[in-house]
């Protein structure tokens, strides 16, 4: 997500911070800014757009003299990309400047509290609250002010803070978002990630949860959440810059796969308050939600498979017809939608042209539009009645992973929220489902533990020419995504079939040695899947099957079994995808493919 840098030392801070921010560009950003501690307190410059804009405005940093400061590249979450929403944010008194990575979940309450105390706000961001709150608690002791403010924040945050009255120190503190310190000779640094520091130092300290660091030119002191000093042994970094950009992973795709627990947590937890879901819809009222008599989901590629997976869940939970349409087909299909239709538009980039045009078509016919989008301020977000952002952070690899998982998480939230409003789920069932949702990040973390098993299976099958995926119900929708993931990065031909369709044609393709990946997670149809596995095995297929860890029927017939944790049906679809992503990744790796940039594909498809 956002990139944070901070410097205190003998050199001019602004040019150094601009250069350090360049090293964090890979994280994706839409705006950038600096706050420099100079002779006249804090000076701030921030600009929407590329770093080059900030570079030009500050003449490479020359217009902002001073030897300490903080800098930021912003990936918008709250409030669209703009100069005013960019970081650093200054408190209204101008005494405190803050850069932030993460999401402050209780920002609305804090904003109200501060407004009552006479604070005025310039931006739409959650971060400005932090600057104002620190200012509110500042009575001469900067560390105490940060601690008092920080103790009121819920959500995730990595913060770099500068005080106009204290030009000789910077403060850093973190919870659930990354932040490291760089140790130099007579100079010290803050950064979101190692590449920003490598030019200056290879000695780093990683801040642990809720640790707070005070940086001066002479050194760095770290304190735990109780204010007690903590001894931190520096770590020596031997990586080169390109490895460091990927957090030590060989590819962005693998990094993004591993980021899924955090991405899902960021997407879900701000929307669950005291056991109840609050989607924060602004325009679509509860009356509209109750009156909807049809939902149609439009999207392309993986996003459409999120739609297919959700279709089963939404229609079952809400008792309304739900259709999923490929955006490129929908726009030309003379669709039957009206003011009683809710159109859910799903898109990571928010710029996919077919999806955008499908949205416009649905809107023109009177449908209500909610979009599920990752990129704040994108065209699809802007043209929707309401937007639910997936706060997955920038996704760099062409093959989507964390965007897919967070889109699915948003669909769970929609299903539960609507079920409550429409009275289609009992209170007890709702509370159980919300608890299951809260436990999802930990389950996804557990699924990442399948990494070695999937690497091993990839080593057995990476040289095949064709691979088949079979499943029923939700498992069929998941097969479509598993198959797409594999083919787009490994160039192995693969097909996903509804298992019941096998004997209507496809089974003629099965021959000795054919790999069939069978998803058997949907318990009501598991016995049917066992029969389908027997059918393909009888023709010589080798079967990798996914099933519940307590199931014995599938392991009795499959060659290899991926055991999934028993979990609530609501979140079950999130489980198999993680090992399937890993399988595709390792197959492509063994084949030597260009994993992050597969041939012929673009991350964002802005042409028809
Ligand atoms: C998936 O791995 C692909 N990169 C692709 O199918 C993608 O999901 C599709 O192009 C839709 O993109 P969007 O989510 O940005 O609209």
Coordinates of C-alpha atoms and ligand atoms in Angstrom, one line a residue:
X1 CA 0.0 0.0 0.0
X2 CA 1.4 3.4 0.9
X3 CA 5.1 4.1 1.2
X4 CA 6.6 5.9 4.2
X5 CA 10.1 7.4 4.5
X6 CA 11.7 9.5 7.2
X7 CA 15.2 11.0 7.6
X8 CA 17.1 12.8 10.4
X9 CA 20.8 13.6 10.0
X10 CA 23.2 16.1 8.6
X11 CA 22.1 16.0 5.0
X12 CA 19.4 17.9 3.2
X13 CA 16.3 15.8 3.9
X14 CA 14.0 16.6 0.9
X15 CA 16.2 15.4 -2.0
X16 CA 17.1 12.3 0.0
X17 CA 13.5 11.5 0.8
X18 CA 12.4 12.0 -2.8
X19 CA 15.0 9.5 -3.9
X20 CA 14.0 7.1 -1.2
X21 CA 10.3 7.4 -2.2
X22 CA 11.3 6.5 -5.8
X23 CA 12.5 3.1 -4.4
X24 CA 9.0 2.5 -3.0
X25 CA 7.2 3.3 -6.3
X26 CA 6.7 -0.5 -6.9
X27 CA 4.1 -0.4 -4.1
X28 CA 1.8 1.6 -6.3
X29 CA 0.7 5.2 -5.5
X30 CA -1.4 8.0 -6.7
X31 CA 0.1 11.0 -5.0
X32 CA 3.1 11.9 -2.9
X33 CA 4.3 14.5 -0.3
X34 CA 7.0 15.7 2.0
X35 CA 7.1 17.5 5.4
X36 CA 10.4 19.0 6.2
X37 CA 11.6 20.4 9.5
X38 CA 13.5 23.6 8.6
X39 CA 14.3 26.9 10.3
X40 CA 10.6 27.9 10.3
X41 CA 9.1 24.8 11.6
X42 CA 7.3 22.4 9.3
X43 CA 7.0 23.0 5.6
X44 CA 4.7 20.7 3.6
X45 CA 4.4 20.0 -0.1
X46 CA 2.2 17.4 -1.6
X47 CA 0.8 16.6 -5.0
X48 CA -1.5 14.2 -6.8
X49 CA 0.2 12.2 -9.5
X50 CA 3.7 10.8 -10.0
X51 CA 6.7 11.6 -7.9
X52 CA 8.0 13.7 -10.8
X53 CA 5.3 16.3 -10.0
X54 CA 6.5 16.6 -6.5
X55 CA 10.1 16.7 -7.7
X56 CA 9.3 19.6 -10.1
X57 CA 7.3 21.5 -7.6
X58 CA 10.1 21.4 -5.1
X59 CA 12.9 21.7 -7.6
X60 CA 14.2 18.3 -6.6
X61 CA 13.7 19.2 -2.9
X62 CA 15.8 22.4 -3.1
X63 CA 12.9 24.6 -2.1
X64 CA 12.4 22.7 1.1
X65 CA 15.6 23.2 3.2
X66 CA 16.0 21.2 6.4
X67 CA 17.8 18.2 7.6
X68 CA 14.9 16.1 9.0
X69 CA 11.6 15.2 7.5
X70 CA 9.0 12.6 6.5
X71 CA 7.7 11.6 3.0
X72 CA 5.0 9.5 1.6
X73 CA 3.5 7.9 -1.5
X74 CA -0.2 7.4 -1.1
X75 CA -2.4 4.6 -2.4
X76 CA -5.9 6.1 -1.7
X77 CA -8.2 4.4 0.6
X78 CA -10.3 7.1 2.2
X79 CA -11.0 10.0 -0.2
X80 CA -10.0 10.0 -3.8
X81 CA -6.5 10.9 -5.0
X82 CA -6.0 14.6 -4.8
X83 CA -3.5 17.2 -3.5
X84 CA -5.4 17.8 -0.3
X85 CA -5.9 14.1 0.5
X86 CA -2.2 13.4 -0.1
X87 CA 0.1 12.9 2.9
X88 CA 1.7 14.3 5.0
X89 CA -1.3 15.7 6.9
X90 CA -0.8 18.7 9.2
X91 CA -2.8 19.3 12.3
X92 CA -4.9 22.5 12.1
X93 CA -2.4 24.3 14.3
X94 CA 0.5 23.3 12.1
X95 CA 2.3 21.8 15.0
X96 CA 2.2 18.1 13.9
X97 CA 2.8 16.4 10.5
X98 CA 1.9 12.7 10.0
X99 CA 2.4 10.1 7.2
X100 CA 0.4 6.9 7.5
X101 CA 0.0 3.5 5.9
X102 CA -3.0 1.5 6.9
X103 CA -6.6 2.2 7.7
X104 CA -7.9 3.9 10.9
X105 CA -11.2 2.1 11.4
X106 CA -12.7 4.4 14.0
X107 CA -11.9 7.6 12.2
X108 CA -15.5 8.7 12.0
X109 CA -16.0 8.7 15.8
X110 CA -12.6 10.4 16.3
X111 CA -13.4 13.0 13.8
X112 CA -16.6 13.8 15.6
X113 CA -14.8 14.0 18.9
X114 CA -12.2 16.4 17.5
X115 CA -14.8 18.5 15.7
X116 CA -16.6 19.0 19.1
X117 CA -13.3 20.3 20.4
X118 CA -13.0 22.9 17.6
X119 CA -10.8 21.0 15.2
X120 CA -11.4 21.7 11.5
X121 CA -10.6 19.2 8.7
X122 CA -9.3 19.8 5.2
X123 CA -9.3 16.3 3.7
X124 CA -11.5 13.2 3.5
X125 CA -8.8 11.0 4.9
X126 CA -8.6 8.9 8.0
X127 CA -5.0 10.0 8.4
X128 CA -5.8 13.7 9.1
X129 CA -7.5 12.4 12.3
X130 CA -4.2 11.1 13.5
X131 CA -2.4 14.4 13.0
X132 CA -5.2 16.3 14.8
X133 CA -5.4 13.8 17.6
X134 CA -1.7 13.9 18.3
X135 CA -2.0 17.7 18.3
X136 CA -5.0 17.5 20.8
X137 CA -2.8 15.5 23.2
X138 CA 0.4 17.6 22.7
X139 CA 1.3 19.6 25.7
X140 CA 5.1 19.7 25.2
X141 CA 5.9 16.0 25.3
X142 CA 5.8 14.5 21.8
X143 CA 6.1 10.9 22.8
X144 CA 3.3 11.1 25.3
X145 CA 1.1 12.9 22.7
X146 CA 1.7 10.1 20.2
X147 CA 1.1 7.4 22.7
X148 CA -2.1 9.0 24.0
X149 CA -3.4 9.4 20.4
X150 CA -2.3 6.0 19.3
X151 CA -4.0 4.2 22.1
X152 CA -7.3 5.5 20.7
X153 CA -6.8 4.2 17.2
X154 CA -8.3 1.0 16.0
X155 CA -7.3 -0.5 12.7
X156 CA -3.9 -0.7 11.1
X157 CA -1.3 1.9 11.1
X158 CA 2.4 2.6 10.4
X159 CA 3.0 6.2 11.3
X160 CA 5.9 8.7 10.8
X161 CA 5.4 11.9 12.8
X162 CA 7.3 15.2 13.0
X163 CA 6.7 18.1 15.4
X164 CA 7.4 21.7 14.5
X165 CA 8.6 22.4 18.0
X166 CA 11.0 19.4 17.9
X167 CA 13.3 19.7 14.9
X168 CA 15.7 17.2 16.4
X169 CA 13.4 14.1 16.5
X170 CA 11.0 12.0 14.5
X171 CA 8.6 9.4 15.9
X172 CA 7.6 6.1 14.3
X173 CA 5.0 3.7 15.6
X174 CA 3.2 0.7 14.0
X175 CA 0.4 -1.8 14.3
X176 CA -0.5 -4.3 11.6
X177 CA 1.3 -2.3 8.9
X178 CA 5.0 -2.6 8.1
X179 CA 7.6 -0.1 9.3
X180 CA 11.3 -0.4 9.7
X181 CA 14.1 1.8 10.9
X182 CA 17.5 2.3 9.2
X183 CA 20.5 2.9 11.4
X184 CA 23.3 5.1 10.0
X185 CA 26.3 7.2 11.3
X186 CA 24.9 10.4 12.7
X187 CA 21.7 9.8 10.7
X188 CA 18.7 7.6 11.0
X189 CA 15.8 6.6 8.8
X190 CA 12.2 5.4 8.8
X191 CA 10.8 3.3 5.9
X192 CA 7.9 1.1 4.9
X193 CA 10.3 -1.3 3.2
X194 CA 14.0 -2.1 2.7
X195 CA 14.6 -0.7 -0.8
X196 CA 14.2 2.9 0.4
X197 CA 17.2 2.4 2.7
X198 CA 19.7 0.4 0.8
X199 CA 21.6 3.3 -0.6
X200 CA 22.2 4.7 2.9
X201 CA 22.4 1.7 5.2
X202 CA 22.0 -2.1 5.4
X203 CA 21.5 -2.1 9.2
X204 CA 17.8 -2.2 9.9
X205 CA 15.5 -2.7 12.9
X206 CA 12.0 -4.0 12.4
X207 CA 9.4 -2.5 14.7
X208 CA 7.1 -5.0 16.4
X209 CA 3.4 -4.5 17.1
X210 CA 2.8 -1.2 18.8
X211 CA 6.4 -0.4 19.3
X212 CA 7.3 3.2 19.2
X213 CA 10.6 4.6 18.1
X214 CA 12.2 8.0 18.8
X215 CA 14.8 8.9 16.1
X216 CA 17.4 11.6 16.6
X217 CA 20.6 12.2 14.8
X218 CA 22.5 10.4 17.6
X219 CA 20.5 7.3 17.7
X220 CA 17.2 5.4 17.9
X221 CA 15.3 4.5 21.1
X222 CA 12.5 1.9 20.9
X223 CA 9.7 1.5 23.5
X224 CA 7.0 -1.2 23.9
X225 CA 3.3 -0.4 24.2
X226 CA 3.8 0.1 28.0
X227 CA 6.5 2.7 27.5
X228 CA 9.3 0.4 28.6
X229 CA 12.5 0.6 26.5
X230 CA 13.2 -2.4 24.2
X231 CA 16.6 -3.5 23.1
X232 CA 16.5 -4.3 19.3
X233 CA 19.4 -6.0 17.6
X234 CA 19.9 -4.6 14.1
X235 CA 19.6 -6.9 11.2
X236 CA 22.1 -6.8 8.3
X237 CA 20.5 -6.8 4.9
X238 CA 22.4 -8.6 2.2
X239 CA 19.7 -8.6 -0.5
X240 CA 20.0 -6.6 -3.7
X241 CA 17.4 -3.9 -4.5
X242 CA 15.2 -5.9 -6.9
X243 CA 14.8 -8.7 -4.4
X244 CA 14.1 -6.2 -1.7
X245 CA 11.2 -4.6 -3.7
X246 CA 9.5 -7.9 -3.6
X247 CA 10.0 -8.3 0.1
X248 CA 12.5 -11.0 -0.5
X249 CA 10.0 -13.0 -2.7
X250 CA 11.1 -14.0 -6.2
X251 CA 7.9 -12.6 -7.7
X252 CA 5.2 -10.1 -6.9
X253 CA 2.6 -12.8 -7.4
X254 CA 4.0 -14.9 -4.6
X255 CA 4.3 -11.8 -2.4
X256 CA 0.7 -11.0 -3.1
X257 CA -0.4 -14.5 -2.4
X258 CA 1.3 -14.3 1.0
X259 CA -0.3 -10.9 1.7
X260 CA -3.8 -12.3 1.5
X261 CA -4.5 -12.7 5.3
X262 CA -3.6 -9.0 5.8
X263 CA -5.5 -7.9 2.8
X264 CA -8.6 -9.8 3.8
X265 CA -8.3 -8.4 7.4
X266 CA -8.0 -4.9 6.1
X267 CA -11.1 -5.4 3.9
X268 CA -13.3 -7.0 6.5
X269 CA -12.5 -5.7 9.9
X270 CA -13.3 -2.0 9.4
X271 CA -16.8 -3.1 8.3
X272 CA -17.7 -5.2 11.3
X273 CA -18.6 -3.2 14.4
X274 CA -19.7 -4.9 17.6
X275 CA -20.6 -8.1 15.7
X276 CA -22.7 -6.2 13.1
X277 CA -21.8 -5.5 9.5
X278 CA -21.7 -1.8 8.5
X279 CA -21.0 -1.5 4.8
X280 CA -21.1 2.3 4.9
X281 CA -23.4 2.6 1.9
X282 CA -24.1 6.2 1.3
X283 CA -26.7 6.3 -1.5
X284 CA -28.4 2.9 -1.6
X285 CA -30.9 2.9 1.2
X286 CA -32.2 0.1 3.3
X287 CA -35.6 0.5 1.6
X288 CA -34.0 -0.1 -1.8
X289 CA -32.1 -3.2 -0.5
X290 CA -35.4 -4.6 0.8
X291 CA -37.2 -3.9 -2.4
X292 CA -34.7 -5.5 -4.8
X293 CA -36.2 -8.4 -6.7
X294 CA -33.1 -9.4 -8.7
X295 CA -29.3 -9.1 -8.5
X296 CA -27.1 -9.2 -11.5
X297 CA -23.3 -9.3 -11.2
X298 CA -21.2 -8.0 -14.1
X299 CA -17.4 -8.4 -14.4
X300 CA -14.6 -9.9 -16.5
X301 CA -12.1 -12.7 -16.0
X302 CA -11.4 -13.6 -12.4
X303 CA -13.7 -10.9 -11.1
X304 CA -16.6 -12.7 -12.9
X305 CA -15.6 -15.9 -11.2
X306 CA -15.9 -14.1 -7.9
X307 CA -19.4 -13.3 -9.1
X308 CA -20.1 -16.9 -9.9
X309 CA -18.9 -18.0 -6.5
X310 CA -21.1 -15.4 -4.8
X311 CA -24.1 -16.3 -7.0
X312 CA -24.7 -19.5 -5.1
X313 CA -24.3 -17.8 -1.8
X314 CA -26.4 -14.7 -2.5
X315 CA -29.3 -16.6 -4.0
X316 CA -29.4 -19.1 -1.2
X317 CA -29.1 -16.5 1.5
X318 CA -31.3 -13.7 0.1
X319 CA -33.9 -15.8 -1.8
X320 CA -33.6 -13.6 -4.9
X321 CA -32.6 -14.6 -8.4
X322 CA -28.9 -13.8 -9.0
X323 CA -27.3 -13.9 -12.4
X324 CA -23.7 -13.4 -13.4
X325 CA -22.9 -12.0 -16.7
X326 CA -19.6 -11.4 -18.5
X327 CA -19.4 -7.6 -18.9
X328 CA -18.5 -8.0 -22.6
X329 CA -21.6 -10.0 -23.3
X330 CA -23.9 -8.1 -21.0
X331 CA -23.5 -4.8 -22.7
X332 CA -24.8 -6.2 -26.0
X333 CA -27.5 -8.5 -24.6
X334 CA -30.4 -6.1 -24.3
X335 CA -30.4 -7.0 -20.5
X336 CA -33.5 -7.2 -18.5
X337 CA -32.7 -4.9 -15.6
X338 CA -34.8 -2.1 -14.0
X339 CA -35.1 0.0 -10.9
X340 CA -35.7 -3.1 -8.8
X341 CA -32.4 -4.7 -9.9
X342 CA -29.2 -4.3 -8.0
X343 CA -26.2 -4.6 -10.3
X344 CA -23.0 -5.5 -8.6
X345 CA -19.9 -4.5 -10.6
X346 CA -16.7 -6.2 -9.7
X347 CA -13.3 -4.9 -10.8
X348 CA -9.8 -4.8 -9.3
X349 CA -8.6 -2.0 -11.5
X350 CA -11.9 -0.1 -11.7
X351 CA -10.9 0.7 -15.3
X352 CA -11.8 -2.5 -17.3
X353 CA -13.6 -1.0 -20.3
X354 CA -16.1 -3.7 -20.9
X355 CA -17.1 -3.7 -17.2
X356 CA -17.4 0.1 -17.2
X357 CA -19.7 0.0 -20.2
X358 CA -21.8 -2.8 -18.7
X359 CA -22.1 -0.6 -15.6
X360 CA -23.3 2.3 -17.8
X361 CA -25.8 0.1 -19.6
X362 CA -27.3 -1.2 -16.3
X363 CA -27.5 2.4 -15.0
X364 CA -29.2 3.6 -18.1
X365 CA -31.9 1.0 -17.6
X366 CA -32.5 2.2 -14.0
X367 CA -30.6 -0.5 -12.0
X368 CA -29.0 0.4 -8.6
X369 CA -25.2 0.0 -8.8
X370 CA -22.8 -1.1 -6.2
X371 CA -19.2 -1.7 -7.3
X372 CA -16.5 -3.7 -5.6
X373 CA -13.3 -2.0 -6.6
X374 CA -9.7 -2.0 -5.5
X375 CA -8.4 1.3 -7.0
X376 CA -9.8 4.3 -5.3
X377 CA -11.1 7.1 -7.6
X378 CA -11.1 4.8 -10.7
X379 CA -13.8 5.2 -13.4
X380 CA -16.0 2.4 -12.2
X381 CA -15.8 3.6 -8.6
X382 CA -16.6 7.1 -9.7
X383 CA -19.6 6.1 -11.8
X384 CA -21.2 3.8 -9.2
X385 CA -24.0 4.7 -6.8
X386 CA -22.0 3.2 -4.0
X387 CA -18.5 1.7 -3.9
X388 CA -17.2 -1.0 -1.6
X389 CA -13.4 -0.8 -1.8
X390 CA -11.3 -3.9 -1.4
X391 CA -8.5 -2.6 0.6
X392 CA -6.0 -5.1 -0.8
X393 CA -3.3 -2.5 -1.6
X394 CA -1.8 -2.3 -5.1
X395 CA -1.7 -5.6 -7.0
X396 CA 1.3 -5.6 -9.4
X397 CA 1.3 -9.2 -10.8
X398 CA -1.0 -9.6 -13.8
X399 CA -2.5 -12.7 -12.3
X400 CA -4.9 -11.6 -9.6
X401 CA -4.7 -13.2 -6.2
X402 CA -5.2 -10.8 -3.3
X403 CA -7.8 -8.8 -5.2
X404 CA -9.8 -12.0 -5.9
X405 CA -9.7 -13.0 -2.2
X406 CA -10.8 -9.5 -1.0
X407 CA -13.5 -9.3 -3.6
X408 CA -14.9 -12.6 -2.3
X409 CA -14.6 -11.2 1.2
X410 CA -16.7 -8.1 0.2
X411 CA -19.3 -10.4 -1.3
X412 CA -19.6 -12.3 2.0
X413 CA -20.1 -8.9 3.7
X414 CA -22.8 -7.9 1.2
X415 CA -24.6 -11.3 1.6
X416 CA -24.8 -11.0 5.4
X417 CA -25.7 -7.3 5.4
X418 CA -28.5 -7.8 2.9
X419 CA -29.7 -11.0 4.7
X420 CA -30.1 -9.0 7.9
X421 CA -32.0 -6.2 6.2
X422 CA -34.2 -8.6 4.3
X423 CA -34.7 -10.8 7.4
X424 CA -33.7 -14.0 5.5
X425 CA -31.2 -15.2 8.2
X426 CA -32.0 -15.7 11.9
X427 CA -30.0 -13.6 14.4
X428 CA -28.2 -16.7 15.6
X429 CA -27.2 -17.7 12.1
X430 CA -26.0 -14.1 11.4
X431 CA -23.9 -13.9 14.5
X432 CA -22.3 -17.3 13.7
X433 CA -21.6 -16.2 10.1
X434 CA -20.1 -12.9 11.3
X435 CA -17.8 -14.7 13.7
X436 CA -16.8 -17.0 10.8
X437 CA -15.9 -14.0 8.8
X438 CA -13.8 -12.5 11.5
X439 CA -11.9 -15.8 11.7
X440 CA -11.2 -15.8 7.9
X441 CA -7.8 -14.1 7.9
X442 CA -6.4 -16.8 10.3
X443 CA -7.8 -19.6 8.2
X444 CA -6.3 -18.1 5.1
X445 CA -3.0 -17.9 6.9
X446 CA -3.3 -21.6 7.6
X447 CA -3.9 -22.3 4.0
X448 CA -0.7 -20.6 3.1
X449 CA 0.9 -23.5 5.0
X450 CA 0.1 -25.7 2.0
X451 CA 2.9 -24.0 0.1
X452 CA 5.3 -26.9 0.3
X453 CA 2.7 -29.5 -0.6
X454 CA 1.7 -27.4 -3.7
X455 CA 5.3 -26.9 -4.7
X456 CA 5.8 -30.7 -4.5
X457 CA 2.7 -31.4 -6.6
X458 CA 3.8 -28.8 -9.1
X459 CA 7.1 -30.6 -9.4
X460 CA 5.2 -33.8 -10.4
X461 CA 2.9 -32.3 -13.0
X462 CA 4.5 -29.1 -14.4
X463 CA 5.4 -30.7 -17.8
X464 CA 1.8 -31.8 -18.7
X465 CA 0.0 -30.4 -21.7
X466 CA -3.5 -30.4 -20.4
X467 CA -5.0 -30.3 -16.9
X468 CA -8.7 -30.6 -16.0
X469 CA -10.5 -29.1 -13.1
X470 CA -13.8 -30.5 -12.0
X471 CA -16.3 -29.6 -9.2
X472 CA -20.0 -29.0 -8.5
X473 CA -21.9 -26.0 -7.3
X474 CA -19.5 -23.4 -5.6
X475 CA -16.6 -25.8 -6.4
X476 CA -17.3 -25.5 -10.1
X477 CA -17.0 -21.7 -9.8
X478 CA -13.7 -22.1 -8.0
X479 CA -12.5 -24.5 -10.6
X480 CA -12.9 -21.8 -13.2
X481 CA -10.6 -19.5 -11.3
X482 CA -8.1 -22.3 -10.5
X483 CA -8.0 -23.2 -14.2
X484 CA -7.6 -19.5 -15.4
X485 CA -4.8 -18.9 -12.9
X486 CA -2.9 -21.9 -14.2
X487 CA -3.3 -21.2 -17.9
X488 CA -2.6 -17.5 -17.7
X489 CA 0.8 -17.8 -16.1
X490 CA 2.0 -21.4 -17.0
X491 CA 0.6 -21.5 -20.5
X492 CA -0.7 -25.1 -19.8
X493 CA -4.0 -25.7 -21.4
X494 CA -6.6 -26.4 -18.8
X495 CA -10.4 -26.7 -18.7
X496 CA -12.8 -26.3 -15.8
X497 CA -15.9 -28.5 -16.0
X498 CA -19.0 -28.9 -13.9
X499 CA -18.4 -32.5 -12.8
X500 CA -21.9 -33.6 -13.8
X501 CA -21.1 -32.6 -17.4
X502 CA -18.1 -35.0 -17.8
X503 CA -20.1 -37.7 -19.3
X504 CA -21.8 -35.4 -21.8
X505 CA -18.5 -35.1 -23.8
X506 CA -15.4 -34.1 -21.8
X507 CA -14.7 -37.6 -20.5
X508 CA -13.5 -38.6 -23.9
X509 CA -10.5 -36.4 -23.3
X510 CA -9.4 -38.4 -20.2
X511 CA -6.6 -40.8 -20.9
X512 CA -3.9 -42.6 -18.9
X513 CA -1.9 -39.9 -17.0
X514 CA -4.3 -37.0 -17.5
X515 CA -4.3 -34.8 -14.4
X516 CA -7.7 -34.0 -12.9
X517 CA -8.0 -31.6 -10.1
X518 CA -11.2 -32.3 -8.3
X519 CA -12.7 -29.8 -5.8
X520 CA -14.9 -31.7 -3.3
X521 CA -15.4 -29.0 -0.7
X522 CA -19.1 -28.6 -1.1
X523 CA -20.3 -31.3 1.4
X524 CA -23.8 -31.9 0.1
X525 CA -22.4 -33.1 -3.3
X526 CA -19.3 -34.8 -2.1
X527 CA -20.5 -38.3 -2.7
X528 CA -21.4 -37.3 -6.3
X529 CA -17.8 -36.1 -6.7
X530 CA -16.5 -39.4 -5.4
X531 CA -18.4 -41.0 -8.3
X532 CA -16.9 -38.6 -10.7
X533 CA -13.4 -39.2 -9.4
X534 CA -14.0 -43.0 -9.9
X535 CA -15.1 -42.3 -13.4
X536 CA -12.0 -40.4 -14.4
X537 CA -9.7 -42.8 -12.5
X538 CA -11.2 -45.7 -14.4
X539 CA -9.9 -44.0 -17.6
X540 CA -6.4 -43.7 -16.2
X541 CA -6.6 -40.1 -14.8
X542 CA -4.4 -39.1 -11.8
X543 CA -6.4 -37.1 -9.3
X544 CA -5.5 -34.3 -6.9
X545 CA -8.6 -33.7 -4.7
X546 CA -9.5 -31.0 -2.3
X547 CA -11.7 -32.0 0.6
X548 CA -12.5 -31.4 4.2
X549 CA -9.8 -32.6 6.7
X550 CA -12.4 -34.9 8.3
X551 CA -13.6 -36.5 5.1
X552 CA -12.5 -40.1 4.4
X553 CA -14.5 -40.7 1.2
X554 CA -12.5 -38.6 -1.2
X555 CA -9.0 -39.7 0.2
X556 CA -10.2 -43.3 -0.5
X557 CA -10.3 -42.6 -4.2
X558 CA -7.9 -39.8 -5.0
X559 CA -4.1 -40.0 -5.6
X560 CA -3.2 -36.8 -3.7
X561 CA -5.4 -35.0 -1.2
X562 CA -5.3 -31.4 -0.1
X563 CA -7.0 -31.3 3.3
X564 CA -8.9 -28.1 4.0
X565 CA -9.8 -27.0 7.5
X566 CA -13.4 -27.6 8.6
X567 CA -15.0 -24.1 8.5
X568 CA -18.3 -22.4 8.2
X569 CA -19.9 -22.8 4.7
X570 CA -19.9 -19.1 4.2
X571 CA -16.1 -18.7 4.1
X572 CA -15.3 -22.1 2.6
X573 CA -14.9 -20.8 -0.9
X574 CA -11.9 -18.8 0.3
X575 CA -10.0 -21.9 1.2
X576 CA -9.2 -23.9 -1.9
X577 CA -8.1 -20.9 -4.0
X578 CA -5.0 -20.3 -2.0
X579 CA -3.4 -23.7 -2.7
X580 CA -4.6 -23.4 -6.3
X581 CA -2.8 -20.1 -6.7
X582 CA 0.3 -21.7 -5.2
X583 CA 0.0 -24.6 -7.6
X584 CA -0.2 -22.3 -10.6
X585 CA 2.7 -20.3 -9.3
X586 CA 5.0 -23.2 -8.8
X587 CA 4.1 -24.8 -12.1
X588 CA 4.9 -21.6 -13.9
X589 CA 8.1 -21.2 -11.9
X590 CA 9.3 -24.7 -12.9
X591 CA 8.4 -24.0 -16.5
X592 CA 10.5 -20.8 -16.4
X593 CA 7.6 -18.5 -17.3
X594 CA 7.5 -14.8 -16.9
X595 CA 5.2 -15.1 -13.9
X596 CA 4.4 -11.4 -13.1
X597 CA 4.0 -10.4 -16.7
X598 CA 2.6 -13.3 -18.7
X599 CA 2.7 -13.1 -22.5
X600 CA -0.1 -11.2 -24.3
X601 CA -1.7 -10.0 -21.1
X602 CA -2.1 -6.6 -19.4
X603 CA -3.0 -5.9 -15.8
X604 CA -5.7 -3.5 -16.8
X605 CA -7.8 -4.1 -20.0
X606 CA -8.9 -0.6 -21.1
X607 CA -9.8 -1.6 -24.6
X608 CA -12.8 -3.5 -25.8
Ligands
LIG1 C1 -7.0 -12.6 -13.6 O1 -5.8 -13.1 -13.1 C2 -6.8 -11.7 -14.7 N1 -5.7 -10.8 -14.6 C3 -8.1 -11.1 -15.3 O2 -9.0 -12.1 -15.6 C4 -8.8 -9.9 -14.5 O3 -9.4 -10.5 -13.4 C5 -9.8 -9.3 -15.5 O4 -9.2 -8.7 -16.6 C6 -10.6 -8.2 -14.8 O5 -9.9 -7.2 -14.3 P1 -10.4 -6.1 -13.3 O6 -10.7 -6.8 -12.1 O7 -9.4 -5.1 -13.1 O8 -11.7 -5.5 -13.9

